[in-house]
XYZ file of C-alpha atoms in Angstrom:
480
model
C -14.530 -30.494 -50.035
C -13.104 -33.412 -48.093
C -9.489 -32.156 -48.084
C -10.172 -28.681 -46.567
C -12.426 -30.218 -43.939
C -9.706 -32.733 -43.016
C -7.249 -29.836 -42.535
C -9.749 -28.061 -40.292
C -10.213 -31.209 -38.251
C -6.450 -31.633 -37.894
C -6.040 -28.043 -36.613
C -8.831 -28.382 -34.049
C -7.651 -31.801 -32.915
C -4.056 -30.634 -32.441
C -5.190 -27.519 -30.537
C -7.371 -29.617 -28.255
C -4.551 -32.038 -27.450
C -1.981 -29.273 -26.794
C -4.375 -27.250 -24.656
C -5.359 -30.333 -22.658
C -1.694 -31.246 -22.079
C -0.875 -27.720 -20.948
C -3.810 -27.502 -18.561
C -3.128 -30.866 -16.884
C 0.630 -31.478 -17.068
C 2.325 -28.082 -16.780
C 0.805 -27.008 -13.433
C 1.926 -30.224 -11.761
C 5.427 -29.961 -13.237
C 5.882 -26.327 -12.273
C 4.247 -26.805 -8.890
C 1.584 -24.154 -9.390
C -1.509 -26.214 -8.614
C -4.122 -24.106 -6.852
C -1.913 -21.009 -7.050
C -3.469 -17.714 -8.095
C -1.811 -15.249 -10.516
C -1.588 -12.732 -7.699
C 0.326 -15.244 -5.634
C 2.812 -15.637 -8.455
C 3.258 -11.880 -8.575
C 3.850 -11.710 -4.844
C 6.642 -14.264 -5.190
C 8.207 -12.167 -7.950
C 7.970 -9.051 -5.774
C 9.537 -10.989 -2.864
C 12.487 -11.894 -5.075
C 12.966 -8.295 -6.222
C 12.098 -6.631 -2.935
C 13.379 -8.386 0.206
C 10.961 -7.784 3.049
C 11.235 -7.836 6.841
C 10.724 -11.605 6.928
C 14.329 -11.990 5.750
C 15.571 -11.880 9.361
C 19.161 -11.667 10.584
C 21.711 -14.416 10.167
C 24.190 -15.674 12.752
C 27.487 -15.910 10.901
C 29.728 -17.196 13.680
C 30.065 -17.864 17.385
C 33.072 -18.425 19.630
C 34.319 -18.183 23.201
C 36.458 -15.338 24.473
C 39.452 -15.887 26.834
C 37.118 -15.707 29.847
C 34.918 -18.446 28.447
C 32.028 -16.168 27.588
C 30.008 -16.749 24.418
C 30.565 -14.179 21.671
C 28.097 -14.107 18.733
C 28.414 -12.078 15.561
C 25.139 -11.210 13.841
C 24.708 -9.523 10.468
C 21.395 -8.207 9.091
C 19.537 -8.838 6.925
C 20.151 -12.449 5.914
C 19.800 -13.490 2.292
C 16.979 -15.975 1.843
C 18.645 -18.580 -0.331
C 15.403 -20.351 -1.196
C 13.909 -17.206 -2.634
C 17.157 -16.503 -4.513
C 17.363 -20.074 -5.908
C 18.102 -19.752 -9.674
C 15.643 -22.570 -10.285
C 12.845 -20.422 -8.857
C 13.672 -17.693 -11.363
C 13.878 -20.273 -14.154
C 10.498 -21.677 -13.193
C 9.026 -18.174 -13.126
C 10.327 -17.475 -16.626
C 8.989 -20.804 -17.848
C 5.617 -20.020 -16.312
C 5.533 -16.746 -18.246
C 6.325 -18.656 -21.446
C 3.491 -21.067 -20.679
C 1.133 -18.127 -20.205
C 2.249 -16.674 -23.548
C 1.661 -20.015 -25.282
C -1.753 -20.304 -23.608
C -2.742 -16.839 -24.813
C -1.639 -17.701 -28.358
C -3.710 -20.869 -28.219
C -6.761 -18.930 -26.994
C -6.426 -16.469 -29.884
C -6.115 -19.338 -32.356
C -9.087 -21.088 -30.791
C -11.315 -18.029 -31.233
C -10.094 -17.486 -34.792
C -10.589 -21.157 -35.698
C -14.092 -21.291 -34.192
C -15.107 -18.196 -36.156
C -13.664 -19.513 -39.418
C -15.147 -22.964 -38.897
C -18.600 -21.425 -38.545
C -18.044 -19.563 -41.815
C -17.080 -22.834 -43.527
C -20.214 -24.503 -42.160
C -22.367 -21.659 -43.429
C -20.851 -21.867 -46.921
C -20.940 -25.666 -47.119
C -24.473 -25.829 -48.699
C -23.412 -23.275 -51.304
C -20.253 -25.258 -52.028
C -22.248 -28.457 -52.425
C -24.628 -26.662 -54.826
C -21.734 -25.454 -56.955
C -20.254 -28.943 -56.898
C -23.614 -30.365 -58.099
C -23.922 -27.840 -60.900
C -20.370 -28.543 -62.103
C -21.051 -32.289 -62.008
C -24.264 -31.796 -64.045
C -22.596 -29.597 -66.655
C -19.637 -31.984 -66.887
C -21.836 -35.016 -67.623
C -24.168 -33.047 -69.937
C -22.508 -29.895 -71.350
C -25.597 -29.017 -73.418
C -27.483 -28.175 -70.243
C -25.072 -25.260 -69.577
C -27.047 -22.142 -70.546
C -26.064 -18.505 -70.363
C -28.324 -18.036 -67.360
C -26.839 -21.111 -65.654
C -23.337 -19.813 -66.283
C -24.223 -16.443 -64.680
C -25.657 -18.236 -61.633
C -22.511 -20.337 -61.360
C -20.305 -17.221 -61.526
C -22.397 -15.572 -58.810
C -22.080 -18.610 -56.546
C -18.328 -18.768 -57.148
C -17.939 -15.076 -56.187
C -19.728 -15.839 -52.899
C -17.240 -18.652 -52.266
C -14.167 -16.522 -52.997
C -13.715 -15.397 -49.281
C -13.266 -19.073 -48.456
C -9.811 -18.875 -50.056
C -8.612 -16.390 -47.398
C -9.999 -18.676 -44.678
C -7.990 -21.583 -46.077
C -4.907 -19.365 -46.261
C -5.418 -18.487 -42.588
C -5.589 -22.189 -41.756
C -2.219 -22.658 -43.444
C -0.774 -19.900 -41.244
C -2.392 -21.464 -38.175
C -0.759 -24.774 -39.021
C 2.624 -23.034 -39.112
C 1.901 -21.326 -35.800
C 0.912 -24.660 -34.317
C 4.217 -26.131 -35.429
C 6.055 -23.330 -33.598
C 3.877 -23.774 -30.492
C 4.466 -27.528 -30.588
C 8.219 -26.909 -30.593
C 7.942 -24.428 -27.692
C 5.795 -26.811 -25.650
C 8.225 -29.673 -26.310
C 11.146 -27.489 -25.205
C 9.243 -26.437 -22.059
C 8.433 -30.059 -21.296
C 12.104 -31.091 -21.543
C 13.311 -28.209 -19.336
C 10.561 -28.673 -16.751
C 11.204 -32.408 -16.567
C 14.916 -31.747 -15.949
C 14.099 -29.218 -13.210
C 11.573 -31.598 -11.667
C 14.205 -34.351 -11.523
C 16.710 -31.978 -9.930
C 14.238 -30.528 -7.430
C 12.954 -34.005 -6.636
C 16.215 -34.741 -4.842
C 15.247 -32.265 -2.117
C 12.295 -32.214 0.229
C 11.506 -28.525 -0.218
C 8.570 -28.554 2.199
C 10.799 -29.863 4.966
C 13.506 -27.342 4.072
C 10.949 -24.528 4.083
C 9.782 -25.496 7.586
C 13.377 -25.511 8.789
C 13.952 -22.093 7.199
C 10.855 -20.686 8.908
C 12.035 -22.071 12.258
C 15.484 -20.557 11.768
C 13.980 -17.202 10.748
C 11.868 -17.197 13.918
C 14.959 -17.819 16.030
C 16.929 -15.192 14.132
C 14.125 -12.642 14.597
C 14.247 -13.330 18.327
C 18.005 -12.765 18.214
C 17.489 -9.568 16.243
C 14.982 -8.250 18.800
C 17.473 -8.888 21.579
C 20.237 -7.143 19.686
C 18.086 -4.153 18.767
C 20.683 -2.209 16.792
C 23.994 -2.510 15.006
C 26.653 -0.520 13.188
C 26.555 -0.126 9.423
C 29.341 -2.127 7.763
C 28.046 -2.648 4.224
C 25.525 -1.620 1.578
C 24.260 -4.155 -0.964
C 23.985 -3.844 -4.707
C 21.027 -1.658 -5.773
C 17.646 -3.222 -6.516
C 15.583 -1.115 -8.936
C 11.938 -1.400 -7.924
C 10.501 0.970 -10.526
C 11.376 3.744 -12.996
C 8.910 6.647 -12.727
C 8.689 10.375 -12.224
C 11.238 13.121 -12.768
C 14.893 13.346 -11.801
C 14.082 14.368 -8.220
C 11.575 12.903 -5.777
C 10.848 10.831 -2.709
C 9.177 7.478 -2.014
C 8.683 5.577 1.223
C 6.724 3.198 3.423
C 5.690 3.868 7.022
C 8.835 3.933 9.166
C 7.181 3.273 12.532
C 7.975 0.034 14.386
C 5.897 -2.035 14.767
C 3.469 -1.462 11.922
C 1.474 -3.696 9.592
C 0.843 -0.870 7.121
C 1.832 -2.076 3.630
C 1.130 1.173 1.765
C 3.738 2.969 -0.364
C 3.838 6.710 -1.016
C 5.460 8.625 -3.862
C 6.144 12.381 -4.141
C 7.589 13.554 -7.462
C 9.753 16.693 -7.594
C 11.258 18.973 -4.922
C 9.718 22.401 -5.657
C 6.174 23.464 -4.686
C 4.772 19.948 -5.098
C 1.393 19.083 -3.552
C 0.382 15.721 -5.076
C 1.103 12.562 -3.055
C 0.309 9.164 -4.584
C -0.619 6.398 -2.154
C -0.352 2.769 -3.346
C -2.019 -0.124 -1.534
C 1.031 -2.417 -1.578
C 4.580 -2.587 -2.890
C 3.303 -4.818 -5.706
C 0.821 -2.117 -6.738
C 3.606 0.466 -6.676
C 5.833 -1.595 -8.982
C 2.911 -1.978 -11.415
C 1.748 1.640 -11.047
C -1.841 0.677 -10.156
C -4.342 0.752 -7.247
C -3.398 4.197 -5.958
C -5.214 7.195 -4.555
C -4.137 10.822 -4.658
C -3.705 13.242 -1.771
C -3.565 16.952 -2.573
C -1.677 18.671 0.235
C -3.043 22.054 1.414
C 0.520 23.428 1.584
C 3.277 22.737 -1.008
C 6.466 20.996 0.017
C 10.148 21.865 -0.345
C 12.949 19.358 -0.931
C 12.715 15.573 -0.746
C 13.332 15.013 2.976
C 9.845 13.759 3.798
C 8.948 10.817 6.022
C 5.801 8.801 6.743
C 5.525 7.878 10.414
C 2.538 6.258 12.149
C 0.118 7.034 9.307
C 1.133 10.687 8.889
C 3.306 12.492 6.372
C 5.859 14.926 7.827
C 7.353 17.456 5.408
C 8.967 20.889 5.100
C 6.566 23.620 3.996
C 7.699 25.497 0.871
C 9.817 28.675 1.472
C 9.802 28.257 5.247
C 11.332 26.211 8.067
C 7.862 25.063 9.131
C 7.293 21.347 9.574
C 3.848 20.036 8.597
C 2.128 16.842 9.789
C -0.538 15.621 7.345
C -2.714 12.691 8.437
C -3.516 10.420 5.489
C -6.780 8.836 6.699
C -8.407 12.105 7.773
C -6.777 14.032 4.873
C -6.116 16.937 7.207
C -3.122 18.882 8.503
C -3.024 18.125 12.226
C 0.140 20.021 13.203
C 2.489 22.793 12.025
C 5.613 23.832 13.897
C 8.628 25.989 13.013
C 12.034 24.305 13.305
C 13.690 27.167 15.133
C 16.723 28.672 13.396
C 16.772 26.108 10.594
C 17.887 27.341 7.189
C 15.485 26.963 4.277
C 14.968 27.824 0.591
C 18.418 26.536 -0.494
C 20.311 28.293 2.291
C 21.985 25.084 3.487
C 21.024 22.294 1.085
C 22.835 19.032 0.335
C 25.397 19.113 -2.480
C 22.703 18.549 -5.134
C 20.613 21.580 -4.051
C 16.901 21.124 -4.568
C 15.723 22.994 -1.410
C 17.071 20.062 0.633
C 17.719 22.240 3.712
C 15.585 20.135 6.082
C 15.608 16.333 6.043
C 13.164 14.406 8.244
C 13.703 10.731 9.058
C 12.988 7.955 11.545
C 14.983 4.972 12.766
C 14.847 2.351 15.534
C 15.496 4.965 18.231
C 13.265 7.880 17.291
C 12.130 10.670 14.982
C 14.797 13.024 13.622
C 15.432 16.264 11.754
C 18.719 16.904 9.937
C 19.373 20.555 9.075
C 21.686 23.465 9.910
C 21.602 27.123 10.833
C 23.722 30.247 10.526
C 24.958 30.110 14.175
C 26.226 26.584 13.458
C 28.228 27.876 10.458
C 26.458 25.504 8.080
C 27.470 22.325 9.934
C 24.921 19.529 10.124
C 22.640 19.614 13.154
C 20.795 16.472 14.256
C 17.732 16.936 16.444
C 15.533 14.295 17.998
C 11.892 15.434 17.755
C 8.704 14.429 19.500
C 6.500 13.287 16.563
C 3.327 14.260 18.480
C 4.323 17.898 19.047
C 7.435 18.340 16.824
C 9.235 19.811 19.835
C 13.029 19.442 19.839
C 14.058 16.972 22.553
C 17.833 17.088 22.028
C 20.288 18.373 19.417
C 23.844 17.525 18.309
C 26.282 19.566 16.221
C 28.138 17.032 14.052
C 30.756 19.475 12.766
C 30.284 18.195 9.195
C 29.454 20.899 6.579
C 26.017 20.191 5.139
C 26.829 21.498 1.653
C 29.553 18.814 1.402
C 27.069 16.006 2.069
C 25.383 14.154 -0.778
C 22.683 12.685 1.479
C 22.259 11.535 5.085
C 20.319 8.811 6.890
C 19.914 7.584 10.467
C 20.403 3.986 11.622
C 20.169 3.113 15.323
C 20.824 6.673 16.462
C 23.852 7.161 14.190
C 23.844 9.701 11.377
C 25.563 8.432 8.234
C 26.708 10.951 5.604
C 27.567 10.271 1.960
C 30.310 12.315 0.340
C 28.436 12.864 -2.948
C 25.140 12.441 -4.764
C 26.926 11.460 -7.991
C 28.676 8.325 -9.245
C 31.468 7.078 -6.971
C 29.636 8.080 -3.788
C 30.286 6.294 -0.504
C 29.272 6.553 3.144
C 32.051 8.834 4.325
C 31.155 10.030 7.847
C 29.228 8.755 10.868
C 28.079 10.656 13.958
C 26.991 8.614 16.998
C 24.399 10.493 19.057
C 24.624 8.007 21.945
C 28.270 8.989 22.573
C 28.372 12.409 20.840
C 31.332 11.175 18.824
C 32.153 10.860 15.135
C 34.308 8.764 12.842
C 35.240 8.738 9.167
C 34.074 5.649 7.296
C 34.696 4.100 3.896
C 31.545 2.181 2.893
C 31.106 2.197 -0.890
C 27.834 1.628 -2.700
C 26.884 1.524 -6.367
C 25.184 4.736 -7.504
C 23.641 3.056 -10.538
C 21.843 6.048 -12.093
C 24.368 8.706 -11.011
C 22.112 11.255 -9.281
C 20.627 10.491 -5.850
C 18.164 13.109 -4.590
C 16.774 11.105 -1.645
C 18.257 8.401 0.590
C 16.435 7.285 3.734
C 16.656 4.254 5.991
C 13.490 2.325 6.825
C 13.878 0.506 10.158
C 10.950 -1.835 9.450
C 12.547 -3.158 6.267
C 16.162 -2.548 7.354
C 16.803 -1.110 3.915
C 17.734 2.185 2.276
C 15.141 3.787 0.003
C 16.570 6.048 -2.710
C 15.275 8.174 -5.563
C 17.974 8.005 -8.219
C 17.486 10.002 -11.416
C 13.855 8.943 -11.922
C 14.364 5.418 -10.522
C 13.076 4.092 -7.217
C 15.833 1.919 -5.760
C 16.478 0.057 -2.515
C 19.684 -1.157 -0.876
C 19.911 -3.803 1.805
C 22.252 -2.900 4.649
C 24.623 -5.018 6.721
C 24.661 -4.176 10.409
C 27.327 -5.502 12.757
C 26.843 -6.167 16.438
C 28.787 -8.298 18.892
C 27.007 -9.466 22.029
C 28.495 -11.187 25.052
C 26.483 -13.392 27.348
C 27.207 -14.234 30.973
C 26.710 -17.952 30.351
């Protein structure tokens, strides 16, 4: 009896020491004291999904021949602290710690249950031990009835063998956990020594100050010209091959909701997620059932309302999310619909609605325009056309389009190898051919829209929701 009980005590003692070490030492090493799990998730989302707090970065400044200051500004800046490989390493280590903690909790419950069983069977075991001792010292006292009783007691003790076997497995698991914890301790200590060379709080304050100054610079600049598109960042994989997802494009706005609309043909279901984090996890959403089905994927959310093209018509519909009502319907005069003038991928993409820093737009075409892309600035309150431009670019040759700072950018394909091929500037009614490549990771883009709040491109790529950061170029000259 003494040997099994010693093993049980060793298991419980080791678990207590490991759990105590993990609860006290790891948080201080990782720097997660008083940090909630949700906070951790928000940091992960920030790393995957750069937000508006990234700011713009001043890359250079110089003086021109007249002595005037010339500044070059590119947006958005990369936040190096958030991209620090050590942050990712710490996040992965934290996940390993959580896995070890969960394993320890499971073992703790199992051990507590088995220990109670051992305690309950201890009197029976002592009785059997007494009987065996009696029969050993005086074999004549062993009767047939006594032998039957002894066999019955032994059969009741037989489950104890499986409990002991489980303890052996637990001891092996503990050995593995000990090795993992030791490895984590070594890595975390090394990271702590490396990080200790920097005053991260002071650096963070300096970063915040710089971001504030860069935001002020950005507000003065207002807009820039697209010069680059980043590598794709896959936020989520969900839905069918075609679809649309977005956040509110109005500036300014504190609305953090995300909307998703799967499919391009006769869809009516819109999913509304509370935050980007909820969208990536696929949780905390409500459903809106539109009274009229949509066509295409050229929808936009602007100032709390969804604007979309009504199925088999050139009618634009404004649906208000909070009231769950259609508040406006207006025909886009002369616009083609029902796959008359779609993008190169088809999908009833005749009418594409979008918003940028300068206004609310519709991209479409008509028969009088010979299928060339028309850009119209609309009044979002009435959906009246304020002004239109004929770009001269055939819409069927465009993979997708998006507006940035009043300029329409056109991609040459929706498939792999696509690039931003054409730009039309509404402020000067002029165009130019461009060569801005981007990585079409999943080879079939059915939606690409610019969000001026995030300064990023949202795309739906073959069942994947993807974003691209953009680089905007602007040169300003001051009088001083």
